[in-house]
Coordinates of C-alpha atoms in Angstrom, one line a residue:
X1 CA 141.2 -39.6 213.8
X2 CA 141.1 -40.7 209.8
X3 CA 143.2 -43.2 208.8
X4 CA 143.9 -44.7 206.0
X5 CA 140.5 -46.2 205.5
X6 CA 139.7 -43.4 203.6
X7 CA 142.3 -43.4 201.4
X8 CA 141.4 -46.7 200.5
X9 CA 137.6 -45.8 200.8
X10 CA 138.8 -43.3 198.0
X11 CA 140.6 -46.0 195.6
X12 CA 137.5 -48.1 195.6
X13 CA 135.6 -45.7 193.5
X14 CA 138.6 -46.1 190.8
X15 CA 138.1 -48.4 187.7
X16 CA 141.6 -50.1 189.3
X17 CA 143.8 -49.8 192.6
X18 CA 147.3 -48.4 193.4
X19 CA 150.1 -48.9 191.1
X20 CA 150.0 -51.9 189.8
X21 CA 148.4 -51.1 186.3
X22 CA 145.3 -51.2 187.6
X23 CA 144.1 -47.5 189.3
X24 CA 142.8 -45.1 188.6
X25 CA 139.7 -43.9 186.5
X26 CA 137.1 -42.7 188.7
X27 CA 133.8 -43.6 187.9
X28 CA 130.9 -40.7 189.4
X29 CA 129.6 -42.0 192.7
X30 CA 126.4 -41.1 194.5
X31 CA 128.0 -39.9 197.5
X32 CA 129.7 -37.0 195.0
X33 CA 126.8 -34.7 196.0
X34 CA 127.8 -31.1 193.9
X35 CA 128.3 -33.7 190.8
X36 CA 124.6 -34.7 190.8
X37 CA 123.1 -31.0 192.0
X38 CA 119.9 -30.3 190.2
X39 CA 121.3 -26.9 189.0
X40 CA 120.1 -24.6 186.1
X41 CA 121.9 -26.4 183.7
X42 CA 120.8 -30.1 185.0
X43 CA 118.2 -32.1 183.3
X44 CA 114.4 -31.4 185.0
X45 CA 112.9 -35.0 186.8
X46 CA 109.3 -33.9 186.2
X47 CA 107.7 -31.1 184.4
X48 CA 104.1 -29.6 185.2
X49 CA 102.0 -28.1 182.3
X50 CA 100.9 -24.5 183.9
X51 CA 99.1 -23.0 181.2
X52 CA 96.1 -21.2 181.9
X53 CA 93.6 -21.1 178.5
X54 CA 93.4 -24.1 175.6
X55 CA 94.8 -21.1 173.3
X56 CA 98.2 -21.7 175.7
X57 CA 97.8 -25.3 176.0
X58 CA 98.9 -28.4 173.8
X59 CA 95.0 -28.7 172.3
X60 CA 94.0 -27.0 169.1
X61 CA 90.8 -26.9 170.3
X62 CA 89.0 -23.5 172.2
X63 CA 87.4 -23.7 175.2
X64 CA 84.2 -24.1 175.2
X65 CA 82.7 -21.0 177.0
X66 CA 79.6 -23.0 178.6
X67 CA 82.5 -24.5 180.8
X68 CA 84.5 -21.6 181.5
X69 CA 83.1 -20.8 184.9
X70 CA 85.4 -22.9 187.5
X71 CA 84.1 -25.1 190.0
X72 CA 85.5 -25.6 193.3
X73 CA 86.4 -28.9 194.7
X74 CA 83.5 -29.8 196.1
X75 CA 81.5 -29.1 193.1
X76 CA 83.8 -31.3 190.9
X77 CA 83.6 -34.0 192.9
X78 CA 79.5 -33.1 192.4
X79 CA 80.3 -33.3 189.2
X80 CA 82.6 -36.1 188.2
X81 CA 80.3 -38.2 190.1
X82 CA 77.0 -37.5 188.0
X83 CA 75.9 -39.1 185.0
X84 CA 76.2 -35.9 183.0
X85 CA 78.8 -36.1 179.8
X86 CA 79.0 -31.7 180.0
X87 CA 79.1 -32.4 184.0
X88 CA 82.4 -34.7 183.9
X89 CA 83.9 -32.2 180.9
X90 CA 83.2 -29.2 183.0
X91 CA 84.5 -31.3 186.2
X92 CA 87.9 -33.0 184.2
X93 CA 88.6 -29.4 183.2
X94 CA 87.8 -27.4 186.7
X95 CA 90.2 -30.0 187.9
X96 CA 92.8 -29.2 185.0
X97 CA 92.8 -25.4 185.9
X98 CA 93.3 -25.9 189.5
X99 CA 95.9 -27.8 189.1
X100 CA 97.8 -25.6 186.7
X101 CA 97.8 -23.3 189.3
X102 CA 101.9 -21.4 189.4
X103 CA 101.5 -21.7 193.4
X104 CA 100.1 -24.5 195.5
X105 CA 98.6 -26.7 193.6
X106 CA 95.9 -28.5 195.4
X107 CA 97.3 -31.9 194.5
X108 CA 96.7 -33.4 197.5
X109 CA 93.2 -32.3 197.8
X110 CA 92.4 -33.9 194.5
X111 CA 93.8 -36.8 195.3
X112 CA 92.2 -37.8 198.6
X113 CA 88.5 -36.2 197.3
X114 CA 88.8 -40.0 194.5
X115 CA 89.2 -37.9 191.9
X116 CA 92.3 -39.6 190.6
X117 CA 90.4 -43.0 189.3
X118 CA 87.3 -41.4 187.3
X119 CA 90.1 -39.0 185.9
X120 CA 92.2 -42.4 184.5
X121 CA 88.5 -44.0 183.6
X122 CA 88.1 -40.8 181.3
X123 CA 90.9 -42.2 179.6
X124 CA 89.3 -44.4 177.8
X125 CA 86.3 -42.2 176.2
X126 CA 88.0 -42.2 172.9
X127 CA 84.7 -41.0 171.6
X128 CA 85.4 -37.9 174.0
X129 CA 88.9 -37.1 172.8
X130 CA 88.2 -33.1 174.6
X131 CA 87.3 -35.2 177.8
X132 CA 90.5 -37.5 177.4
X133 CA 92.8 -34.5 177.2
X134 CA 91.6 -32.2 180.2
X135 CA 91.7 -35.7 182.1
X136 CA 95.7 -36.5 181.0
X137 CA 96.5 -32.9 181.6
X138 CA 94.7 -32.8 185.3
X139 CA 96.7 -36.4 185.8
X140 CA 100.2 -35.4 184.2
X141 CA 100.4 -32.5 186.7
X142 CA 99.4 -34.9 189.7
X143 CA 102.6 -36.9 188.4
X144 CA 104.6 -34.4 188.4
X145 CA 104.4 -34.1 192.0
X146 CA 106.2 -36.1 195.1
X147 CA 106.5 -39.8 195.1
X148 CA 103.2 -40.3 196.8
X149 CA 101.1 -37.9 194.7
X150 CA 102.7 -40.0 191.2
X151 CA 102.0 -43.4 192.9
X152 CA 98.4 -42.5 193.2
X153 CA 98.5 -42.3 189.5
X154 CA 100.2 -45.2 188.9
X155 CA 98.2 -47.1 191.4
X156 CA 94.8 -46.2 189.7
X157 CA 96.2 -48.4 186.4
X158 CA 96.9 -44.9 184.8
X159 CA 99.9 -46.6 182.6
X160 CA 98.3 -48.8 180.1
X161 CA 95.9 -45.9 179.7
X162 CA 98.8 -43.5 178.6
X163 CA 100.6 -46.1 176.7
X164 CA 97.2 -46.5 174.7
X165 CA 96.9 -42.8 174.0
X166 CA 100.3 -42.8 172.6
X167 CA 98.7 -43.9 169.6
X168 CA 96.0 -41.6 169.5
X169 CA 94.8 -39.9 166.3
X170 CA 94.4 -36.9 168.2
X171 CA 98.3 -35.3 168.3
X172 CA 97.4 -33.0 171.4
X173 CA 96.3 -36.1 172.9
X174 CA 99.6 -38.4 172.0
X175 CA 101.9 -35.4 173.5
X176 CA 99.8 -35.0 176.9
X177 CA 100.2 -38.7 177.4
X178 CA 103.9 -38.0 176.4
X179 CA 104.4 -35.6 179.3
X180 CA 102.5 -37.3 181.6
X181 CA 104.4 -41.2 180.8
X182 CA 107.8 -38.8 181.7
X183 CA 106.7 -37.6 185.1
X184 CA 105.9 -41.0 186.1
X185 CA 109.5 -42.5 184.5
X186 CA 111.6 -39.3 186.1
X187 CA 110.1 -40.6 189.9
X188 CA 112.4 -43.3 189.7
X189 CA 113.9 -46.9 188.3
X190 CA 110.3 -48.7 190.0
X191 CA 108.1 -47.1 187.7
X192 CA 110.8 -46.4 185.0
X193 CA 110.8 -50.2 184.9
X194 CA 106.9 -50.8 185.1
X195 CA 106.7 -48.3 182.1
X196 CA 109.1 -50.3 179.9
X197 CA 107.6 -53.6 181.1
X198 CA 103.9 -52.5 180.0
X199 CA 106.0 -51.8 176.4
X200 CA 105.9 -47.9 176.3
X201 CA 109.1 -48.1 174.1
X202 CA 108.0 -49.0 170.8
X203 CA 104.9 -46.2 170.3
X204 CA 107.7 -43.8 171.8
X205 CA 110.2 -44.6 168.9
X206 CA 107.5 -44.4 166.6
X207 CA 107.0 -41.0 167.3
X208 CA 110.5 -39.9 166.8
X209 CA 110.1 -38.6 163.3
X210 CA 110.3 -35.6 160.2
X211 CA 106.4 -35.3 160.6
X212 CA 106.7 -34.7 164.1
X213 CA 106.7 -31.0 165.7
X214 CA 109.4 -29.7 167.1
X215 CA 107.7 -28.8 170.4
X216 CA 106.5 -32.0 171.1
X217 CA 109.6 -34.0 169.5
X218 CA 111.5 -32.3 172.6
X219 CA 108.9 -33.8 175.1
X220 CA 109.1 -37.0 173.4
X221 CA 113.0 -36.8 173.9
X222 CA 112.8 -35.4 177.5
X223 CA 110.1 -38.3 178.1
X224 CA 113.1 -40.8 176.5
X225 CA 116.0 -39.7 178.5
X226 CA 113.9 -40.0 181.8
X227 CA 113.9 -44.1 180.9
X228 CA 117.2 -43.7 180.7
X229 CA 118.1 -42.3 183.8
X230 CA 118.6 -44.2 187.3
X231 CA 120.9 -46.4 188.3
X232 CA 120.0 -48.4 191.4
X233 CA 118.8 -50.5 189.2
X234 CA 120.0 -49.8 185.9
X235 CA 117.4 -49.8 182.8
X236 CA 117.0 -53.4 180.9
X237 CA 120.0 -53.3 178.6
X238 CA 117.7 -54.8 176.0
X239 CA 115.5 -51.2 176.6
X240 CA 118.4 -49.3 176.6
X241 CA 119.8 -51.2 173.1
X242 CA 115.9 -50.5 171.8
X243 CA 116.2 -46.4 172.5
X244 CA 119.6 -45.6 171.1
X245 CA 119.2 -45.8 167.5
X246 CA 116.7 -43.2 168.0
X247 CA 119.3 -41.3 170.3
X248 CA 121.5 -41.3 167.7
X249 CA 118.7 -40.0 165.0
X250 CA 117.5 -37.2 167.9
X251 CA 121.5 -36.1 168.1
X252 CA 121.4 -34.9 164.5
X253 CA 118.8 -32.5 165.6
X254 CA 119.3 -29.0 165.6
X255 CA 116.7 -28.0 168.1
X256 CA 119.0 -27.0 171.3
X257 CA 116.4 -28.7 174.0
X258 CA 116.4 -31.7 171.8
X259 CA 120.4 -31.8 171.8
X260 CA 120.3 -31.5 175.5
X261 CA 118.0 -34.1 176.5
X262 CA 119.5 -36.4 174.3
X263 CA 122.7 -35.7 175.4
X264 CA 121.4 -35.8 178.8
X265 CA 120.1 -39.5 178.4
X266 CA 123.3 -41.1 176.8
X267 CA 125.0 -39.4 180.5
X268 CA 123.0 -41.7 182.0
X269 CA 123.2 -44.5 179.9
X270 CA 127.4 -44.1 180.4
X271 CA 127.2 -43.9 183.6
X272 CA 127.5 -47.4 184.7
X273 CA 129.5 -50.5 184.1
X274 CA 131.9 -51.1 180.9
X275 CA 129.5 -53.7 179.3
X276 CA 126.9 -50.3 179.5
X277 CA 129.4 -48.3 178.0
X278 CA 130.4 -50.6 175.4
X279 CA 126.6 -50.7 174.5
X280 CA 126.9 -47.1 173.3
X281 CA 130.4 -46.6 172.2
X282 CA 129.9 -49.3 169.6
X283 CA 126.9 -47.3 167.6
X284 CA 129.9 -44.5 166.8
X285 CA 128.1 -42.2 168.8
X286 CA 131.0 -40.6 170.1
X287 CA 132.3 -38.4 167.4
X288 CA 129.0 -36.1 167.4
X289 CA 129.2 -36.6 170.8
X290 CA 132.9 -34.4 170.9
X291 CA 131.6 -32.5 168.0
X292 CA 129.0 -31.1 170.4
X293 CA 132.0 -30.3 173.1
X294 CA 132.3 -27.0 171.0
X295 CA 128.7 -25.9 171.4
X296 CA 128.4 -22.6 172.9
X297 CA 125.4 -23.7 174.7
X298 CA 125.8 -24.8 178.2
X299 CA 122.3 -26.8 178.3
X300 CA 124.1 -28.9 175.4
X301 CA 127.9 -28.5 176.1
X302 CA 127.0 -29.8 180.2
X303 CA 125.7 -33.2 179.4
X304 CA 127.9 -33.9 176.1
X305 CA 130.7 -33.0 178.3
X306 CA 129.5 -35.5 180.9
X307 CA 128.5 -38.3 178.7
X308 CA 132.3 -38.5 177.1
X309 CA 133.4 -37.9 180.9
X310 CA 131.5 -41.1 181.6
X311 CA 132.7 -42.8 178.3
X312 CA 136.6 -42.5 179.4
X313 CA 136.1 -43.9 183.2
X314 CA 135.5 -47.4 181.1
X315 CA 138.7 -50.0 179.5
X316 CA 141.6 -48.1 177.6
X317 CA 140.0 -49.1 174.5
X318 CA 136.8 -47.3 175.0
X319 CA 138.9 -44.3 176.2
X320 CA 141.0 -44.5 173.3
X321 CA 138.3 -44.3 170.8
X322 CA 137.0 -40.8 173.1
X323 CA 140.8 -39.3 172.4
X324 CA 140.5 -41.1 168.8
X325 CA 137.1 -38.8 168.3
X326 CA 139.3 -35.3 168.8
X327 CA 138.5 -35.2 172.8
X328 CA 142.2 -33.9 173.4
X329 CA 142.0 -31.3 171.0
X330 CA 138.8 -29.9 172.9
X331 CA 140.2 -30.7 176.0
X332 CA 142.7 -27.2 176.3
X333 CA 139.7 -25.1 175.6
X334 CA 137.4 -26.4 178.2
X335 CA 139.9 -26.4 180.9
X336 CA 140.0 -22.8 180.4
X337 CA 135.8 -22.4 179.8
X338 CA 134.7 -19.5 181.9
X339 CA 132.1 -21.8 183.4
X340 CA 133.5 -23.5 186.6
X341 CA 131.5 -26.5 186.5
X342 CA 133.2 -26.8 182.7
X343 CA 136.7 -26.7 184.3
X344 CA 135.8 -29.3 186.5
X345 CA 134.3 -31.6 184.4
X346 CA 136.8 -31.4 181.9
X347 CA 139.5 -32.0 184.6
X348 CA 137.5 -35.2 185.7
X349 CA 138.0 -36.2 182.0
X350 CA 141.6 -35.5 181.9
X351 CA 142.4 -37.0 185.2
X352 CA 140.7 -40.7 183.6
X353 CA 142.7 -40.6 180.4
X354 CA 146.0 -40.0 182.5
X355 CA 144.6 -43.2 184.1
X356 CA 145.6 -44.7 180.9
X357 CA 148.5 -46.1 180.2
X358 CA 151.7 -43.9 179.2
X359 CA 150.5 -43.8 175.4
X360 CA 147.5 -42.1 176.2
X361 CA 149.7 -40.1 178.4
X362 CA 152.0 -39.1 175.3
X363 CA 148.7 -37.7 173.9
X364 CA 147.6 -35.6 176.8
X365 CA 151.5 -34.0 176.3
X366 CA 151.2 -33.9 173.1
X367 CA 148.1 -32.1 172.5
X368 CA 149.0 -29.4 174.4
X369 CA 147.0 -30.3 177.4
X370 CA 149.5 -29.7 180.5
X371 CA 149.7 -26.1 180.5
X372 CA 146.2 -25.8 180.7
X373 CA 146.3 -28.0 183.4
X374 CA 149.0 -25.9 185.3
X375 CA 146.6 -22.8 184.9
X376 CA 143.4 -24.6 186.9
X377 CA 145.8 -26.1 189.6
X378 CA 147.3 -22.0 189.9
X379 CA 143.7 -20.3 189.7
X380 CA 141.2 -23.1 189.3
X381 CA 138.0 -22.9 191.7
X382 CA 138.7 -25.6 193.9
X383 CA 136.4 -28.2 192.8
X384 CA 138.1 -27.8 189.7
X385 CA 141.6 -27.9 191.3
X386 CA 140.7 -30.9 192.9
X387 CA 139.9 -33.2 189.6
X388 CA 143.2 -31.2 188.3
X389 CA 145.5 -32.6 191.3
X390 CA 143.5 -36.1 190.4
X391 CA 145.0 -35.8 187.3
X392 CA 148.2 -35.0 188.2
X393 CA 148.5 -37.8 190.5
X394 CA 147.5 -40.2 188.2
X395 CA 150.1 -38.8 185.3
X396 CA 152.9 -39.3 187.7
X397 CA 151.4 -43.1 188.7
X398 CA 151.3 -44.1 185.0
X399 CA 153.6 -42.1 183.3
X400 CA 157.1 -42.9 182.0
X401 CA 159.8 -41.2 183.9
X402 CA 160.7 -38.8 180.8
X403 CA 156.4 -37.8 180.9
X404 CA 156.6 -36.6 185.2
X405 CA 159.8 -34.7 183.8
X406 CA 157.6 -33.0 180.8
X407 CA 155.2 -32.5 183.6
X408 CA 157.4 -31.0 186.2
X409 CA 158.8 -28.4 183.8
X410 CA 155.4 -27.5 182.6
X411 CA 155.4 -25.6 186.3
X412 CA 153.0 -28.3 187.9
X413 CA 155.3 -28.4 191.1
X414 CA 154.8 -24.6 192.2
X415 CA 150.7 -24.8 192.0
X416 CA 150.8 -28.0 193.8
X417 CA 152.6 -27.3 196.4
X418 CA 150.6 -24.0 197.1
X419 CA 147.7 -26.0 197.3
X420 CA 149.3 -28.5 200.6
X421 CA 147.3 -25.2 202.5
X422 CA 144.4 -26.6 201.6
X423 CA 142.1 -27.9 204.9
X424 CA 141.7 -30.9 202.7
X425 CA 142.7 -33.8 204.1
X426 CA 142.1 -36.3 201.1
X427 CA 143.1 -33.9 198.9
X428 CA 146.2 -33.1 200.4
X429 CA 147.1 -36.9 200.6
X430 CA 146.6 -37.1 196.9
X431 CA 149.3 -34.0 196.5
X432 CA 151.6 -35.8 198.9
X433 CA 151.0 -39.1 197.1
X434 CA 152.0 -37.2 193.7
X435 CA 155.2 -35.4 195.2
X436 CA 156.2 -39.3 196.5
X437 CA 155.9 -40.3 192.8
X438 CA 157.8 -37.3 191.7
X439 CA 160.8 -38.1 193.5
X440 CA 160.8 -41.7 193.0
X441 CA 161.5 -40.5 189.1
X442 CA 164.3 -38.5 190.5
X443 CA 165.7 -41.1 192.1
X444 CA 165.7 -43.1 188.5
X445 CA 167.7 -40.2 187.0
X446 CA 170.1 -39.4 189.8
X447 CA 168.5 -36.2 190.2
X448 CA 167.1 -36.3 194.1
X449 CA 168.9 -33.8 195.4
X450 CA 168.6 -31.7 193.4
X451 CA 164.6 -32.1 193.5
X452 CA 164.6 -31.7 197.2
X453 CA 166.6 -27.8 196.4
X454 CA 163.9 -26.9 194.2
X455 CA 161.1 -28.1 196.3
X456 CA 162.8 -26.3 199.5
X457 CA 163.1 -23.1 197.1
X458 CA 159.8 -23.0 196.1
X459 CA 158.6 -23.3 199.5
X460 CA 157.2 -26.5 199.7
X461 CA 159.9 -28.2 202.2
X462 CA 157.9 -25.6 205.0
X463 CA 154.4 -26.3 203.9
X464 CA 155.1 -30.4 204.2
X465 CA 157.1 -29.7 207.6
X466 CA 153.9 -28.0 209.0
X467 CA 151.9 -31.1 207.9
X468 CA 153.3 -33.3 210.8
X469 CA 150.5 -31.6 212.8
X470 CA 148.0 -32.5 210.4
X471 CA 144.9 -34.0 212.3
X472 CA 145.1 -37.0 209.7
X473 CA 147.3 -39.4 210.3
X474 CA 147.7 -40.4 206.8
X475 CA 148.6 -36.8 205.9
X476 CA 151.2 -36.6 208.9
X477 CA 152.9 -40.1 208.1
X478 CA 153.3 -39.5 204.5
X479 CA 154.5 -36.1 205.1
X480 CA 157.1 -37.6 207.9
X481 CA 158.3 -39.9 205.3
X482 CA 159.1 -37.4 202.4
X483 CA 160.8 -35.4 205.2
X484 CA 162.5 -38.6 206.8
X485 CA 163.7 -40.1 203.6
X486 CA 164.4 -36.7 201.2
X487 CA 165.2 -34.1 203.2
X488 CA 167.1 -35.2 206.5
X489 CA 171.0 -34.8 204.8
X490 CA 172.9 -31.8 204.5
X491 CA 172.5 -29.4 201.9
X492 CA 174.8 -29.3 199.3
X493 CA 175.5 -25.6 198.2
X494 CA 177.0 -27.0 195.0
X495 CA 173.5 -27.8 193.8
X496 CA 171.9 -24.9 193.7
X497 CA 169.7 -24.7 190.6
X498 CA 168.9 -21.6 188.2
X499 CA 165.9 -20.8 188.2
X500 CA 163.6 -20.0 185.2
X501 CA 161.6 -16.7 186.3
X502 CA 158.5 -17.7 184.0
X503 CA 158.1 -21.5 184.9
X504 CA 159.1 -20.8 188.4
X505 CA 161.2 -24.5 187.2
X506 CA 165.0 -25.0 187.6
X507 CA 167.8 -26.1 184.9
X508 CA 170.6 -28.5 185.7
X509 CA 173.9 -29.0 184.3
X510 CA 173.9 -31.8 182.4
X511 CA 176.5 -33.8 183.7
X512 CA 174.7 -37.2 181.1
X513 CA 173.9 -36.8 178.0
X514 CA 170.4 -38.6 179.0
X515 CA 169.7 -36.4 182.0
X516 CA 166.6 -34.6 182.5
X517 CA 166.4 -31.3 183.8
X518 CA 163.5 -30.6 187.0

C-alpha cells in the first residue's frame, strides 16, 4: 500500500518543503513523461534533408547530368574506392540520393559497406567544393539517425571537418555543415559537449547575422538551441553565457521558426538550477520573452510559455521580475487558451508564483487571476486541473488568512471538492492537504463551523467520508482526520448559511466587524 513516501517523494521535486517558507515551486522533472512528449508542437532532435534534385536542395549548383544515373551500393563502394575524381562525385552523390530516400533509408548499409570515412575524407577537398557538399549532405542524414548510426559519424573524426566548413566561402556548403553539426548536438549532452569542446561556438555566432538568409538563419538557430538542450549534464555555463547574446539578437526576429527555436533553447537553458536561471534573467530577456506569450502561434507561444514557466520555479526575486515583465496580465488569457497543453502550462506557472510569498500572492488576486483559475479546476482537462489544484494548494500554504478567504469566495471550494472522485491518489492528497489549510484559516477567524456547514452542503463531507476506503493510506488518514477533528460534533441548525446561487459560496452574519465571510 502507498504511504507517505510518496508524498514526500512529491515535495522533493519542490524548490522548498512543507510549510515552513520553504515549499513549493516545482521545478520539471524527467519522470513528468507527458511534459517532455515529442508532440507536434515540440522542438525536432534531428532533422534529415530529403530532397530529391540540387534544384530542391541547399546548393545553387545543377546537377550535373553525366552523374544522374544512380548507382547501387555495391557500385558506390566500386566507386568511392577508385582513384577517379568523376567516380567519388558520382559515388558521394549515389550515396546522397539513397539516403534522402522518404522511407527506409539504407543507413545502416552505408555504414557497414566503410563508406562513412572516405565520405568525412571528402571533407577536406576544398578544391572540390560539389564533392564536399554531396559528402556533408550523405553524412548529415547518417546523423540524423539513432545513436549508433551518429556515433559512426562522430567516430570517423567528422567534427573538426564540419566545424572547418563552417567557414566555408561556399554558403550551401556552411548551411549543410550547419544541419549536419545539429544532428550530432540533438543525440545528446556527450557529443553536445565534444562539439562545444572542438569550439563550434564562435563560427556559429558569426553566422548569426543581417546578411544571412532566412532559411538557413533558422537552421543556424535550430543547430544553436540543440547545444542548448540536455540536462544530465548541463551545457558549460561559460557556452551557455557565449550563445545568449545571440539568443537575444535571434528573438527580435520575425521569422516564426526562428522565434521558436530560440524560444525553444532559452527552455532549456531555464530549466535547471537558479545560478542557470540567473544567467539568463539578468540579460532582460524576459520582457520579449512575455511579449511573445500573446503570439497566436503555438510553435512560438509553447516554448515562450515554458521558458517563463521555468524562469518562476527559481528564488522570489527571479519570479518577481517574470510578474514584473506583465506575466500576470497574460496569465487569465492562457488559463482559458483553447489549447490544453496551454491551460496546463500556464497553471504550472501560476501554481509557482503562489509558491511565493503572500505579496506575490496579492498580485495573483489582484490581477484577476482566480476566477480563471476556478474555471480549469470546474472544466479543466485533467492535466490541467491538476497544476490548477497545485496552485491552489500552494495559495492556501503561503497565503495570508484574508487571501484563502478571497480564494474561497471566488468558488474554489465547489470545483475542488468535485474533484476528491478523482482515482488520483497524489492528487487527491494534495486537495485534502488544501481543504486542511482551509480550515486552519477558519479556525483563525472563528469561523469553523460554519465551514464544516458549507463543505457538508456542497457535498463534500460525503465525498471525504467515502475516502476512508481509499487504498492509500495517506488519503484515508488525512481524510479520517478532517472527519475526526471537524466534523464529529453536532450540527448546529443556527448556522445555517445562505447561499449565493452563482458562486455556489455562503454569506455569514457578521457578528465582528473584522469577520470574513466563507
Amino acid at each position: 500500500m502507498p504511504t507517505t513516501n510518496e508524498r514526500d517523494e512529491r515535495m522533493k521535486k519542490f524548490k522548498n518543503k512543507g510549510k515552513d517558507a520553504e515549499a513549493m515551486r516545482r521545478q520539471r522533472v524527467e519522470v513528468a513523461i507527458e511534459l517532455r512528449k515529442a508532440r507536434k508542437d515540440e522542438q525536432i532532435l534531428k532533422r534529415r534533408n530529403i530532397s530529391f534534385s540540387m534544384e530542391d536542395s541547399l546548393s545553387p549548383e545543377k546537377e550535373d547530368k553525366n552523374l544522374v544515373a544512380e548507382l547501387s551500393l555495391e557500385e558506390i563502394i566500386s566507386a568511392i574506392n577508385s582513384d577517379s575524381f568523376l567516380l567519388h562525385l558520382k559515388a558521394a552523390q549515389s550515396a546522397r540520393k539513397m539516403l534522402s530516400r522518404q522511407k527506409n533509408p539504407p543507413i545502416n548499409e552505408v555504414i557497414e559497406a566503410g563508406l562513412v570515412p572516405k565520405l568525412v575524407a571528402f571533407l577536406d577537398r576544398h578544391d572540390a567544393p560539389n564533392l564536399q557538399f554531396e559528402a556533408a549532405w550523405a553524412l548529415t542524414n547518417i546523423a540524423s539517425g539513432t545513436s549508433d548510426q551518429t556515433r559512426a559519424v562522430v567516430e570517423a573524426n567528422a567534427i573538426p571537418a564540419f566545424v572547418a566548413l563552417l567557414e566555408s566561402p561556399h554558403l550551401h556548403i556552411c548551411e549543410q555543415s550547419v544541419w549536419a553539426l545539429g544532428n550530432i548536438a540533438g543525440d545528446g549532452p556527450m557529443y553536445r559537449d565534444s562539439l562545444i569542446q572542438q569550439q563550434v561556438i564562435p563560427p556559429l555566432l558569426a553566422l548569426v547575422a543581417p546578411t544571412t538568409p532566412v532559411g538557413f538563419l533558422r537552421n543556424v538557430t535550430w543547430t544553436l538551441s540543440n547545444l542548448c538542450r540536455n540536462k544530465n549534464p548541463w551545457p558549460p555555463l561559460e557556452a551557455v553565457v557565449q550563445i545568449l547574446p545571440a539568443l537575444i539578437c535571434l528573438l527580435q526576429h520575425e521569422d516564426k521558426d526562428i522565434l521558436s527555436d530560440t524560444c525553444w533553447a532559452i527552455s532549456y537553458l531555464t530549466d535547471g538550477t537558479n545560478d542557470r536561471i540567473h544567467a539568463v534573467v539578468r540579460t532582460g530577456i524576459l520582457t520579449r520573452l512575455v511579449q511573445l506569450l500573446s503570439c497566436p502561434d503555438l510553435p512560438v507561444l509553447t516554448p515562450a510559455l515554458r521558458a517563463v514557466g521555468n524562469i518562476v520555479t527559481g528564488t522570489d526575486e527571479q519570479t518577481q521580475l517574470a510578474i514584473d515583465a506583465g506575466l500576470l496580465d497574460i496569465l487569465p488569457r492562457l488559463l482559458r487558451h483553447p489549447k490544453s497543453s496551454i491551460q496546463k502550462e500556464s497553471a504550472w506557472a501560476l501554481s509557482n508564483i503562489a509558491a511565493g510569498p503572500c505579496s506575490q500572492i496579492q498580485q495573483i488576486i489582484t490581477c484577476g487571476l482566480l476566477h480563471p483559475l476556478v474555471e480549469l479546476l470546474e472544466k479543466g482537462d485533467f492535466k490541467a486541473q491538476k497544476e490548477a489544484i497545485w496552485a491552489v494548494a500552494n495559495f492556501t500554504t503561503g497565503g495570508t488568512v484574508e487571501q484563502i478567504v478571497d480564494l474561497v469566495q471566488a468558488g474554489t471550494l465547489l470545483p475542488l471538492l468535485n474533484l476528491l472522485a478523482v482515482k488520483d491518489g497524489k492528487t487527491v492528497q494534495v486537495i485534502l492537504d488544501s481543504l486542511s489549510n482551509i480550515f486552519l484559516s477558519a479556525e483563525k477567524l472563528g469561523e469553523t463551523e460554519k465551514l464544516c456547514v458549507l463543505v457538508e452542503q456542497l457535498g463534500g463531507l460525503e465525498k471525504i467520508e467515502a475516502l476512508q476506503t481509499h487504498e492509500n493510506n495517506a488519503v484515508y488518514q488525512s481524510a479520517l482526520n478532517l472527519i475526526e477533528k471537524y466534523f464529529s460534533g453536532d450540527d448546529d441548525e443556527n448556522l445555517n448559511p445562505e447561499v449565493n446561487e452563482e458562486t455556489q459560496t455562503f454569506t455569514f452574519a457578521a457578528e465582528e466587524k473584522d469577520h470574513y465571510d466563507f
